[in-house]
mmCIF file of C-alpha atoms in Angstrom:
data_model
loop_
_atom_site.group_PDB
_atom_site.id
_atom_site.type_symbol
_atom_site.label_atom_id
_atom_site.label_comp_id
_atom_site.label_asym_id
_atom_site.label_seq_id
_atom_site.Cartn_x
_atom_site.Cartn_y
_atom_site.Cartn_z
ATOM 1 C CA UNK A 21 42.994 153.370 -8.320
ATOM 2 C CA UNK A 22 40.177 153.538 -10.945
ATOM 3 C CA UNK A 23 41.293 150.530 -12.776
ATOM 4 C CA UNK A 24 41.067 148.579 -9.521
ATOM 5 C CA UNK A 25 37.465 150.113 -8.882
ATOM 6 C CA UNK A 26 36.524 149.099 -12.470
ATOM 7 C CA UNK A 27 37.725 145.294 -12.170
ATOM 8 C CA UNK A 28 35.988 145.093 -8.829
ATOM 9 C CA UNK A 29 32.548 146.193 -10.191
ATOM 10 C CA UNK A 30 32.905 143.879 -13.175
ATOM 11 C CA UNK A 31 33.543 141.034 -10.670
ATOM 12 C CA UNK A 32 30.464 141.920 -8.679
ATOM 13 C CA UNK A 33 28.405 141.923 -11.702
ATOM 14 C CA UNK A 34 29.864 138.666 -13.087
ATOM 15 C CA UNK A 35 29.141 136.880 -9.726
ATOM 16 C CA UNK A 36 25.611 138.335 -9.735
ATOM 17 C CA UNK A 37 24.792 136.863 -13.151
ATOM 18 C CA UNK A 38 26.262 133.205 -12.312
ATOM 19 C CA UNK A 39 24.338 133.312 -8.931
ATOM 20 C CA UNK A 40 21.238 133.997 -10.833
ATOM 21 C CA UNK A 41 22.114 131.155 -13.282
ATOM 22 C CA UNK A 42 22.817 128.733 -10.430
ATOM 23 C CA UNK A 43 19.460 129.397 -8.695
ATOM 24 C CA UNK A 44 17.793 129.057 -12.146
ATOM 25 C CA UNK A 45 19.139 125.687 -12.519
ATOM 26 C CA UNK A 46 18.472 124.729 -8.871
ATOM 27 C CA UNK A 47 14.878 125.570 -9.548
ATOM 28 C CA UNK A 48 14.559 123.891 -12.715
ATOM 29 C CA UNK A 49 16.204 120.475 -11.122
ATOM 30 C CA UNK A 50 13.381 121.122 -8.080
ATOM 31 C CA UNK A 51 10.947 121.118 -10.890
ATOM 32 C CA UNK A 52 12.127 118.208 -12.667
ATOM 33 C CA UNK A 53 12.409 115.926 -9.481
ATOM 34 C CA UNK A 54 8.939 117.000 -8.642
ATOM 35 C CA UNK A 55 7.480 116.157 -11.844
ATOM 36 C CA UNK A 56 9.185 112.883 -11.885
ATOM 37 C CA UNK A 57 7.884 111.892 -8.597
ATOM 38 C CA UNK A 58 4.663 111.993 -9.840
ATOM 39 C CA UNK A 59 5.136 109.167 -12.358
ATOM 40 C CA UNK A 60 3.839 105.968 -10.655
ATOM 41 C CA UNK A 61 4.764 102.370 -11.846
ATOM 42 C CA UNK A 62 1.811 100.857 -13.621
ATOM 43 C CA UNK A 63 1.349 97.190 -12.507
ATOM 44 C CA UNK A 64 -1.287 94.549 -13.255
ATOM 45 C CA UNK A 65 -3.929 94.221 -10.485
ATOM 46 C CA UNK A 66 -6.742 91.542 -9.985
ATOM 47 C CA UNK A 67 -9.345 90.900 -7.583
ATOM 48 C CA UNK A 68 -9.011 87.590 -5.606
ATOM 49 C CA UNK A 69 -11.648 84.816 -6.661
ATOM 50 C CA UNK A 70 -13.625 83.012 -4.023
ATOM 51 C CA UNK A 71 -15.356 79.677 -4.828
ATOM 52 C CA UNK A 72 -16.728 76.788 -3.196
ATOM 53 C CA UNK A 73 -14.347 73.814 -3.520
ATOM 54 C CA UNK A 74 -13.718 70.488 -2.251
ATOM 55 C CA UNK A 75 -10.629 70.419 -0.413
ATOM 56 C CA UNK A 76 -8.158 68.096 -1.457
ATOM 57 C CA UNK A 77 -4.653 66.489 -0.859
ATOM 58 C CA UNK A 78 -1.726 66.175 -3.510
ATOM 59 C CA UNK A 79 0.423 63.002 -3.673
ATOM 60 C CA UNK A 80 3.084 61.632 -5.780
ATOM 61 C CA UNK A 81 2.561 58.547 -7.825
ATOM 62 C CA UNK A 82 3.001 56.762 -11.265
ATOM 63 C CA UNK A 83 1.049 55.528 -14.186
ATOM 64 C CA UNK A 84 0.724 51.844 -14.857
ATOM 65 C CA UNK A 85 -0.619 49.669 -17.474
ATOM 66 C CA UNK A 86 -3.769 47.532 -16.464
ATOM 67 C CA UNK A 87 -2.467 44.688 -18.841
ATOM 68 C CA UNK A 88 0.952 43.859 -19.797
ATOM 69 C CA UNK A 89 1.590 40.891 -22.370
ATOM 70 C CA UNK A 90 5.072 38.965 -23.060
ATOM 71 C CA UNK A 91 4.286 37.902 -26.293
ATOM 72 C CA UNK A 92 5.827 34.352 -27.041
ATOM 73 C CA UNK A 93 5.011 31.788 -29.648
ATOM 74 C CA UNK A 94 2.790 28.829 -28.884
ATOM 75 C CA UNK A 95 4.689 26.978 -31.674
ATOM 76 C CA UNK A 96 8.267 26.742 -32.676
ATOM 77 C CA UNK A 97 9.694 27.514 -36.092
ATOM 78 C CA UNK A 98 11.403 30.065 -38.400
ATOM 79 C CA UNK A 99 10.212 33.595 -38.624
ATOM 80 C CA UNK A 100 9.063 34.255 -41.984
ATOM 81 C CA UNK A 101 7.986 37.821 -41.899
ATOM 82 C CA UNK A 102 7.255 40.671 -39.134
ATOM 83 C CA UNK A 103 4.513 43.172 -39.209
ATOM 84 C CA UNK A 104 4.846 44.678 -36.043
ATOM 85 C CA UNK A 105 4.455 48.567 -35.982
ATOM 86 C CA UNK A 106 7.186 49.080 -33.269
ATOM 87 C CA UNK A 107 6.237 51.640 -30.628
ATOM 88 C CA UNK A 108 2.891 52.122 -31.899
ATOM 89 C CA UNK A 109 -0.631 51.371 -31.076
ATOM 90 C CA UNK A 110 -2.329 47.912 -32.160
ATOM 91 C CA UNK A 111 -5.597 46.638 -31.963
ATOM 92 C CA UNK A 112 -6.775 43.267 -30.550
ATOM 93 C CA UNK A 113 -6.215 40.652 -33.163
ATOM 94 C CA UNK A 114 -3.662 42.537 -35.532
ATOM 95 C CA UNK A 115 -1.300 40.155 -37.085
ATOM 96 C CA UNK A 116 2.408 40.952 -35.801
ATOM 97 C CA UNK A 117 4.540 37.775 -36.680
ATOM 98 C CA UNK A 118 4.594 34.912 -39.171
ATOM 99 C CA UNK A 119 6.137 31.453 -38.595
ATOM 100 C CA UNK A 120 6.675 29.162 -41.591
ATOM 101 C CA UNK A 121 3.421 27.326 -41.700
ATOM 102 C CA UNK A 122 4.592 24.380 -44.005
ATOM 103 C CA UNK A 123 5.702 21.766 -41.272
ATOM 104 C CA UNK A 124 2.302 22.300 -39.756
ATOM 105 C CA UNK A 125 0.247 22.152 -42.902
ATOM 106 C CA UNK A 126 1.949 18.809 -43.486
ATOM 107 C CA UNK A 127 0.984 17.569 -40.071
ATOM 108 C CA UNK A 128 -2.656 18.814 -40.592
ATOM 109 C CA UNK A 129 -2.601 16.742 -43.948
ATOM 110 C CA UNK A 130 -1.345 13.752 -41.964
ATOM 111 C CA UNK A 131 -3.983 14.085 -39.438
ATOM 112 C CA UNK A 132 -6.750 14.307 -41.847
ATOM 113 C CA UNK A 133 -5.539 11.180 -43.432
ATOM 114 C CA UNK A 134 -5.530 9.173 -40.319
ATOM 115 C CA UNK A 135 -9.042 10.646 -39.556
ATOM 116 C CA UNK A 136 -10.464 9.312 -42.977
ATOM 117 C CA UNK A 137 -8.803 5.923 -42.479
ATOM 118 C CA UNK A 138 -10.374 5.691 -38.887
ATOM 119 C CA UNK A 139 -13.739 6.571 -40.442
ATOM 120 C CA UNK A 140 -13.369 4.128 -43.048
ATOM 121 C CA UNK A 141 -12.515 1.261 -40.429
ATOM 122 C CA UNK A 142 -15.497 2.538 -38.361
ATOM 123 C CA UNK A 143 -18.117 2.310 -41.120
ATOM 124 C CA UNK A 144 -16.811 -1.314 -42.005
ATOM 125 C CA UNK A 145 -17.108 -2.089 -38.455
ATOM 126 C CA UNK A 146 -20.628 -0.536 -38.102
ATOM 127 C CA UNK A 147 -21.852 -2.542 -41.202
ATOM 128 C CA UNK A 148 -20.382 -6.062 -39.893
ATOM 129 C CA UNK A 149 -22.044 -5.188 -36.360
ATOM 130 C CA UNK A 150 -25.421 -4.770 -37.878
ATOM 131 C CA UNK A 151 -25.356 -8.017 -39.930
ATOM 132 C CA UNK A 152 -24.100 -10.074 -36.832
ATOM 133 C CA UNK A 153 -26.834 -8.567 -34.571
ATOM 134 C CA UNK A 154 -29.597 -10.055 -36.755
ATOM 135 C CA UNK A 155 -27.808 -13.281 -36.742
ATOM 136 C CA UNK A 156 -27.092 -13.775 -33.089
ATOM 137 C CA UNK A 157 -30.838 -13.336 -32.221
ATOM 138 C CA UNK A 158 -31.665 -16.208 -34.673
ATOM 139 C CA UNK A 159 -29.005 -18.438 -33.121
ATOM 140 C CA UNK A 160 -26.703 -18.529 -36.500
ATOM 141 C CA UNK A 161 -23.706 -17.158 -34.937
ATOM 142 C CA UNK A 162 -22.257 -17.669 -31.444
ATOM 143 C CA UNK A 163 -22.636 -14.904 -28.774
ATOM 144 C CA UNK A 164 -18.898 -14.511 -28.873
ATOM 145 C CA UNK A 165 -18.775 -13.523 -32.320
ATOM 146 C CA UNK A 166 -21.475 -10.825 -31.759
ATOM 147 C CA UNK A 167 -19.191 -9.398 -28.810
ATOM 148 C CA UNK A 168 -16.314 -9.252 -30.740
ATOM 149 C CA UNK A 169 -17.971 -7.433 -33.512
ATOM 150 C CA UNK A 170 -19.307 -4.863 -30.935
ATOM 151 C CA UNK A 171 -15.878 -4.494 -29.530
ATOM 152 C CA UNK A 172 -14.323 -3.843 -32.702
ATOM 153 C CA UNK A 173 -17.030 -1.036 -33.454
ATOM 154 C CA UNK A 174 -16.448 0.449 -30.296
ATOM 155 C CA UNK A 175 -12.733 0.648 -30.875
ATOM 156 C CA UNK A 176 -13.131 1.946 -34.349
ATOM 157 C CA UNK A 177 -15.326 4.681 -33.086
ATOM 158 C CA UNK A 178 -12.977 5.632 -30.356
ATOM 159 C CA UNK A 179 -10.243 5.835 -32.992
ATOM 160 C CA UNK A 180 -12.334 8.156 -35.043
ATOM 161 C CA UNK A 181 -12.562 10.541 -31.867
ATOM 162 C CA UNK A 182 -8.843 10.463 -31.402
ATOM 163 C CA UNK A 183 -7.893 11.333 -35.119
ATOM 164 C CA UNK A 184 -10.615 14.101 -35.243
ATOM 165 C CA UNK A 185 -8.914 15.477 -31.996
ATOM 166 C CA UNK A 186 -5.605 15.319 -33.840
ATOM 167 C CA UNK A 187 -7.006 17.230 -36.724
ATOM 168 C CA UNK A 188 -8.142 20.016 -34.460
ATOM 169 C CA UNK A 189 -4.755 19.988 -32.689
ATOM 170 C CA UNK A 190 -2.945 20.275 -36.103
ATOM 171 C CA UNK A 191 -5.308 23.154 -37.194
ATOM 172 C CA UNK A 192 -4.741 25.101 -33.834
ATOM 173 C CA UNK A 193 -0.875 24.770 -34.426
ATOM 174 C CA UNK A 194 -1.198 25.711 -37.945
ATOM 175 C CA UNK A 195 -3.311 28.975 -36.768
ATOM 176 C CA UNK A 196 -0.351 29.699 -34.035
ATOM 177 C CA UNK A 197 2.100 30.213 -37.012
ATOM 178 C CA UNK A 198 0.304 33.526 -37.360
ATOM 179 C CA UNK A 199 0.928 35.463 -34.024
ATOM 180 C CA UNK A 200 -1.654 38.175 -33.295
ATOM 181 C CA UNK A 201 -1.891 40.831 -30.686
ATOM 182 C CA UNK A 202 -3.993 39.419 -27.813
ATOM 183 C CA UNK A 203 -4.978 42.798 -26.402
ATOM 184 C CA UNK A 204 -5.242 46.552 -27.842
ATOM 185 C CA UNK A 205 -2.439 48.590 -26.824
ATOM 186 C CA UNK A 206 1.056 50.144 -27.389
ATOM 187 C CA UNK A 207 3.571 47.479 -28.861
ATOM 188 C CA UNK A 208 7.255 47.595 -28.042
ATOM 189 C CA UNK A 209 10.115 46.859 -30.711
ATOM 190 C CA UNK A 210 10.655 43.362 -32.067
ATOM 191 C CA UNK A 211 13.020 41.376 -29.988
ATOM 192 C CA UNK A 212 13.815 38.892 -32.910
ATOM 193 C CA UNK A 213 14.230 39.367 -36.714
ATOM 194 C CA UNK A 214 13.215 37.453 -39.745
ATOM 195 C CA UNK A 215 14.874 34.177 -40.295
ATOM 196 C CA UNK A 216 15.443 33.211 -36.912
ATOM 197 C CA UNK A 217 14.258 30.098 -35.128
ATOM 198 C CA UNK A 218 11.901 30.748 -32.307
ATOM 199 C CA UNK A 219 10.966 28.171 -29.553
ATOM 200 C CA UNK A 220 7.258 27.841 -28.870
ATOM 201 C CA UNK A 221 5.202 26.443 -26.000
ATOM 202 C CA UNK A 222 3.202 27.576 -22.951
ATOM 203 C CA UNK A 223 6.190 28.346 -20.730
ATOM 204 C CA UNK A 224 8.580 31.122 -20.052
ATOM 205 C CA UNK A 225 11.159 29.000 -21.997
ATOM 206 C CA UNK A 226 9.293 30.111 -25.320
ATOM 207 C CA UNK A 227 11.082 32.825 -27.167
ATOM 208 C CA UNK A 228 10.071 36.348 -26.275
ATOM 209 C CA UNK A 229 8.877 38.088 -29.248
ATOM 210 C CA UNK A 230 7.961 41.420 -28.094
ATOM 211 C CA UNK A 231 5.999 43.192 -25.262
ATOM 212 C CA UNK A 232 2.371 44.890 -25.465
ATOM 213 C CA UNK A 233 0.799 47.194 -22.896
ATOM 214 C CA UNK A 234 -2.718 48.314 -22.764
ATOM 215 C CA UNK A 235 -3.290 52.098 -22.533
ATOM 216 C CA UNK A 236 -6.996 52.759 -22.220
ATOM 217 C CA UNK A 237 -7.872 53.180 -19.590
ATOM 218 C CA UNK A 238 -4.787 53.557 -17.479
ATOM 219 C CA UNK A 239 -3.984 53.226 -13.794
ATOM 220 C CA UNK A 240 -2.567 55.707 -11.615
ATOM 221 C CA UNK A 241 -0.956 54.421 -8.294
ATOM 222 C CA UNK A 242 -0.056 56.531 -5.271
ATOM 223 C CA UNK A 243 0.254 56.266 -1.522
ATOM 224 C CA UNK A 244 -1.771 58.059 0.751
ATOM 225 C CA UNK A 245 -1.092 59.108 4.553
ATOM 226 C CA UNK A 246 -2.984 57.306 7.259
ATOM 227 C CA UNK A 247 -4.458 60.696 8.207
ATOM 228 C CA UNK A 248 -5.860 61.013 4.607
ATOM 229 C CA UNK A 249 -7.078 57.354 4.508
ATOM 230 C CA UNK A 250 -9.207 57.867 7.659
ATOM 231 C CA UNK A 251 -10.570 61.071 6.193
ATOM 232 C CA UNK A 252 -11.509 59.184 2.883
ATOM 233 C CA UNK A 253 -13.261 56.332 4.742
ATOM 234 C CA UNK A 254 -15.091 58.654 7.108
ATOM 235 C CA UNK A 255 -16.691 60.569 4.082
ATOM 236 C CA UNK A 256 -18.258 57.504 2.628
ATOM 237 C CA UNK A 257 -18.119 54.630 4.905
ATOM 238 C CA UNK A 258 -20.939 52.564 3.329
ATOM 239 C CA UNK A 259 -19.573 53.027 -0.162
ATOM 240 C CA UNK A 260 -15.872 52.568 0.610
ATOM 241 C CA UNK A 261 -17.088 48.995 2.047
ATOM 242 C CA UNK A 262 -19.491 47.860 -0.368
ATOM 243 C CA UNK A 263 -19.017 49.523 -3.820
ATOM 244 C CA UNK A 264 -15.721 50.531 -5.611
ATOM 245 C CA UNK A 265 -17.621 52.435 -8.078
ATOM 246 C CA UNK A 266 -18.861 55.064 -5.561
ATOM 247 C CA UNK A 267 -15.258 56.216 -4.579
ATOM 248 C CA UNK A 268 -14.290 59.885 -5.163
ATOM 249 C CA UNK A 269 -12.817 61.332 -8.232
ATOM 250 C CA UNK A 270 -9.048 61.898 -8.851
ATOM 251 C CA UNK A 271 -7.454 64.486 -10.695
ATOM 252 C CA UNK A 272 -3.814 63.816 -12.038
ATOM 253 C CA UNK A 273 -1.294 66.158 -13.658
ATOM 254 C CA UNK A 274 1.846 65.507 -15.536
ATOM 255 C CA UNK A 275 5.111 67.120 -14.340
ATOM 256 C CA UNK A 276 5.759 68.862 -17.704
ATOM 257 C CA UNK A 277 2.004 69.996 -18.118
ATOM 258 C CA UNK A 278 0.965 73.134 -15.724
ATOM 259 C CA UNK A 279 -2.505 73.370 -16.786
ATOM 260 C CA UNK A 280 -3.540 70.162 -18.397
ATOM 261 C CA UNK A 281 -5.172 67.588 -16.195
ATOM 262 C CA UNK A 282 -6.848 64.457 -16.209
ATOM 263 C CA UNK A 283 -9.964 62.970 -14.246
ATOM 264 C CA UNK A 284 -10.594 59.580 -13.334
ATOM 265 C CA UNK A 285 -12.137 57.555 -10.403
ATOM 266 C CA UNK A 286 -10.483 55.763 -7.519
ATOM 267 C CA UNK A 287 -11.169 52.140 -7.907
ATOM 268 C CA UNK A 288 -9.092 50.537 -5.323
ATOM 269 C CA UNK A 289 -7.764 51.140 -1.716
ATOM 270 C CA UNK A 290 -5.416 48.882 0.048
ATOM 271 C CA UNK A 291 -6.599 46.605 2.610
ATOM 272 C CA UNK A 292 -3.847 47.621 5.306
ATOM 273 C CA UNK A 293 -1.527 50.229 6.290
ATOM 274 C CA UNK A 294 2.183 49.820 5.722
ATOM 275 C CA UNK A 295 3.920 49.904 9.212
ATOM 276 C CA UNK A 296 6.996 51.188 7.844
ATOM 277 C CA UNK A 297 5.879 54.214 5.862
ATOM 278 C CA UNK A 298 2.317 54.692 7.586
ATOM 279 C CA UNK A 299 0.804 54.861 3.864
ATOM 280 C CA UNK A 300 -1.976 52.965 1.964
ATOM 281 C CA UNK A 301 -1.746 52.173 -1.529
ATOM 282 C CA UNK A 302 -4.578 53.458 -3.837
ATOM 283 C CA UNK A 303 -5.397 53.247 -7.335
ATOM 284 C CA UNK A 304 -7.404 55.515 -9.915
ATOM 285 C CA UNK A 305 -8.339 54.480 -13.289
ATOM 286 C CA UNK A 306 -8.084 57.289 -15.988
ATOM 287 C CA UNK A 307 -9.423 57.413 -19.617
ATOM 288 C CA UNK A 308 -6.670 57.591 -22.187
ATOM 289 C CA UNK A 309 -8.330 57.253 -25.577
ATOM 290 C CA UNK A 310 -5.348 59.533 -27.324
ATOM 291 C CA UNK A 311 -2.627 57.293 -25.758
ATOM 292 C CA UNK A 312 -0.961 60.537 -24.289
ATOM 293 C CA UNK A 313 -0.546 59.011 -21.006
ATOM 294 C CA UNK A 314 2.401 56.609 -20.812
ATOM 295 C CA UNK A 315 2.740 53.698 -18.059
ATOM 296 C CA UNK A 316 5.672 54.539 -15.807
ATOM 297 C CA UNK A 317 5.272 58.200 -15.807
ATOM 298 C CA UNK A 318 5.357 60.102 -12.482
ATOM 299 C CA UNK A 319 2.184 62.128 -11.795
ATOM 300 C CA UNK A 320 0.865 64.415 -9.156
ATOM 301 C CA UNK A 321 -2.620 63.251 -7.838
ATOM 302 C CA UNK A 322 -5.250 65.189 -6.124
ATOM 303 C CA UNK A 323 -7.726 63.384 -4.066
ATOM 304 C CA UNK A 324 -10.743 65.118 -2.449
ATOM 305 C CA UNK A 325 -10.825 64.622 1.278
ATOM 306 C CA UNK A 326 -13.634 66.826 2.808
ATOM 307 C CA UNK A 327 -16.834 68.849 2.104
ATOM 308 C CA UNK A 328 -17.075 72.028 0.094
ATOM 309 C CA UNK A 329 -15.859 75.121 1.700
ATOM 310 C CA UNK A 330 -15.293 78.835 0.455
ATOM 311 C CA UNK A 331 -11.851 79.038 -0.754
ATOM 312 C CA UNK A 332 -9.819 81.878 -2.093
ATOM 313 C CA UNK A 333 -8.053 81.508 -5.485
ATOM 314 C CA UNK A 334 -5.165 83.591 -6.994
ATOM 315 C CA UNK A 335 -2.853 83.532 -9.678
ATOM 316 C CA UNK A 336 0.380 81.636 -8.472
ATOM 317 C CA UNK A 337 2.854 84.090 -10.017
ATOM 318 C CA UNK A 338 1.460 86.679 -7.635
ATOM 319 C CA UNK A 339 3.132 84.848 -4.482
ATOM 320 C CA UNK A 340 6.696 85.711 -3.727
ATOM 321 C CA UNK A 341 8.960 84.670 -0.812
ATOM 322 C CA UNK A 342 11.183 86.077 1.621
ATOM 323 C CA UNK A 343 13.376 83.880 4.074
ATOM 324 C CA UNK A 344 10.797 81.044 3.656
ATOM 325 C CA UNK A 345 7.712 83.100 4.215
ATOM 326 C CA UNK A 346 5.384 83.301 1.254
ATOM 327 C CA UNK A 347 3.354 86.642 0.567
ATOM 328 C CA UNK A 348 1.607 88.655 -1.836
ATOM 329 C CA UNK A 349 1.310 92.488 -1.976
ATOM 330 C CA UNK A 350 -2.179 93.769 -1.636
ATOM 331 C CA UNK A 351 -3.257 97.037 -3.064
ATOM 332 C CA UNK A 352 -4.794 99.270 -0.300
ATOM 333 C CA UNK A 353 -7.408 102.077 -0.573
ATOM 334 C CA UNK A 354 -4.500 104.563 -1.479
ATOM 335 C CA UNK A 355 -3.148 102.212 -4.017
ATOM 336 C CA UNK A 356 -0.242 101.337 -1.902
ATOM 337 C CA UNK A 357 1.387 97.849 -2.008
ATOM 338 C CA UNK A 358 0.703 96.144 1.408
ATOM 339 C CA UNK A 359 2.855 93.258 2.594
ATOM 340 C CA UNK A 360 0.681 90.226 3.330
ATOM 341 C CA UNK A 361 1.893 86.933 4.520
ATOM 342 C CA UNK A 362 -0.233 83.744 3.071
ATOM 343 C CA UNK A 363 -0.467 80.194 3.650
ATOM 344 C CA UNK A 364 -0.516 78.177 0.476
ATOM 345 C CA UNK A 365 -3.039 75.434 -0.607
ATOM 346 C CA UNK A 366 -3.323 72.955 -3.464
ATOM 347 C CA UNK A 367 -3.232 74.176 -7.181
ATOM 348 C CA UNK A 368 -6.706 73.869 -8.614
ATOM 349 C CA UNK A 369 -7.434 74.694 -12.383
ATOM 350 C CA UNK A 370 -4.306 76.582 -12.891
ATOM 351 C CA UNK A 371 -5.011 78.830 -9.639
ATOM 352 C CA UNK A 372 -3.288 78.531 -6.211
ATOM 353 C CA UNK A 373 -5.701 78.118 -3.115
ATOM 354 C CA UNK A 374 -4.911 80.372 -0.325
ATOM 355 C CA UNK A 375 -5.761 78.867 3.148
ATOM 356 C CA UNK A 376 -5.013 82.046 5.162
ATOM 357 C CA UNK A 377 -4.285 85.667 4.539
ATOM 358 C CA UNK A 378 -6.443 86.713 1.955
ATOM 359 C CA UNK A 379 -10.213 87.679 1.853
ATOM 360 C CA UNK A 380 -12.752 87.881 -0.635
ATOM 361 C CA UNK A 381 -12.915 91.348 -2.446
ATOM 362 C CA UNK A 382 -9.138 92.203 -1.873
ATOM 363 C CA UNK A 383 -6.864 93.134 -4.757
ATOM 364 C CA UNK A 384 -3.405 91.816 -5.279
ATOM 365 C CA UNK A 385 -0.472 92.898 -7.378
ATOM 366 C CA UNK A 386 -0.054 90.100 -9.980
ATOM 367 C CA UNK A 387 3.593 90.920 -10.850
ATOM 368 C CA UNK A 388 6.238 93.962 -10.885
ATOM 369 C CA UNK A 389 9.263 95.053 -9.011
ATOM 370 C CA UNK A 390 7.243 96.648 -6.412
ATOM 371 C CA UNK A 391 8.476 97.310 -2.788
ATOM 372 C CA UNK A 392 5.828 97.290 0.155
ATOM 373 C CA UNK A 393 4.685 100.770 0.907
ATOM 374 C CA UNK A 394 5.157 102.060 -2.632
ATOM 375 C CA UNK A 395 2.444 103.973 -4.326
ATOM 376 C CA UNK A 396 1.329 102.246 -7.724
ATOM 377 C CA UNK A 397 -0.880 102.926 -10.903
ATOM 378 C CA UNK A 398 -3.396 99.860 -10.849
ATOM 379 C CA UNK A 399 -4.032 98.093 -14.273
ATOM 380 C CA UNK A 400 -7.054 96.043 -13.644
ATOM 381 C CA UNK A 401 -6.887 92.502 -15.229
ATOM 382 C CA UNK A 402 -8.759 89.162 -14.500
ATOM 383 C CA UNK A 403 -7.161 86.906 -12.161
ATOM 384 C CA UNK A 404 -7.108 84.134 -14.674
ATOM 385 C CA UNK A 405 -8.231 84.560 -18.467
ATOM 386 C CA UNK A 406 -10.265 81.254 -18.671
ATOM 387 C CA UNK A 407 -11.954 82.089 -15.392
ATOM 388 C CA UNK A 408 -12.581 85.855 -15.761
ATOM 389 C CA UNK A 409 -16.169 85.343 -17.085
ATOM 390 C CA UNK A 410 -16.938 82.742 -14.379
ATOM 391 C CA UNK A 411 -15.585 85.020 -11.763
ATOM 392 C CA UNK A 412 -17.833 88.079 -13.009
ATOM 393 C CA UNK A 413 -20.790 85.390 -13.198
ATOM 394 C CA UNK A 414 -19.903 84.114 -9.836
ATOM 395 C CA UNK A 415 -20.230 87.846 -8.034
ATOM 396 C CA UNK A 416 -23.616 88.234 -9.745
ATOM 397 C CA UNK A 417 -25.272 84.880 -9.569
ATOM 398 C CA UNK A 418 -23.419 83.531 -6.614
ATOM 399 C CA UNK A 419 -22.572 80.417 -8.279
ATOM 400 C CA UNK A 420 -20.178 77.963 -6.643
ATOM 401 C CA UNK A 421 -17.690 75.591 -8.195
ATOM 402 C CA UNK A 422 -16.489 72.027 -7.256
ATOM 403 C CA UNK A 423 -13.189 70.879 -7.981
ATOM 404 C CA UNK A 424 -14.232 69.268 -11.032
ATOM 405 C CA UNK A 425 -15.871 72.246 -12.448
ATOM 406 C CA UNK A 426 -13.002 74.475 -11.940
ATOM 407 C CA UNK A 427 -10.888 71.823 -13.733
ATOM 408 C CA UNK A 428 -13.017 71.422 -16.558
ATOM 409 C CA UNK A 429 -12.912 75.125 -17.335
ATOM 410 C CA UNK A 430 -9.016 74.881 -17.952
#
């Protein structure tokens, strides 16, 4: 009996100790959970930028060269040498091909010899005419002899002119044996090698040697819709009608360059709307001194179509999408993420225009795995590094940027 009581007491004490341990563990778990719940995710947060910009529409187009030359020889012969820098830039007048000049040198010598002969005969005819002219007045010779001498002089003078023309033609053909670039631009590969015979002439049957395209300036072609066309013409009706130089600026961007853009001027608008597509062909001229823009490249073109309006600009990486709805996470006064659907506009200067959904002064979460309603620890950053200083100055001085000014800061 005493043994059973001792075992029971030992069991009770053991259970009490284990219960104490379990209670302590549960208490520690609650403390750990409370401590972990106070650690908030730190996310980059930026204040939206508001600037006055000119609204624009974006179109797909392509680059084209203003001048394209299929280089062909004016005279035929054997190619002696080729100096073409394939795929590189050439200046107007650079020597590219050499045709064997010897046949044309011989032709020039022959023409010069015939000219000397014609000049000698013309001098003799002139002297004979002068003698007979004095005698006819005295009646010493007949009038027919005088007329014959005048006719011979006229014929010899005509032969001299013909011989001079032959000499000039021979010189011109000789100069054609050295084929030079007629324009400045980028040259293609040589379509023929040294030693080959080429056919010359002023038709397309002449041998094609290479192709040269001008690159500075370069053209950007794109099609605008009918609505944009009417907006464009309504902005400047007089300048659209009378002066191509007063047309609005155009900004283009290459597909592989996100932040680099090039500014030019719209210098041509088509004279009719294509009925099948409802579009009008337009053209912009772009400076291309470094030759980076290549003819045939696809581009995205932005065309101003309205007056300056206050616009909201944000970093494009802050935008998320859910079932086709674009949205951003706005930071409320309690540092909680608030779901906000937005309507996107065009890209300007590396920032996205927000047409609806955001107002000036609001702060948005730039990136991070955050759900709506979560409380976060904000880490303030500028909306865009290159525009941070301008954004601060704009808040202080109320300065407004146009499309071009925003782009120049990129």
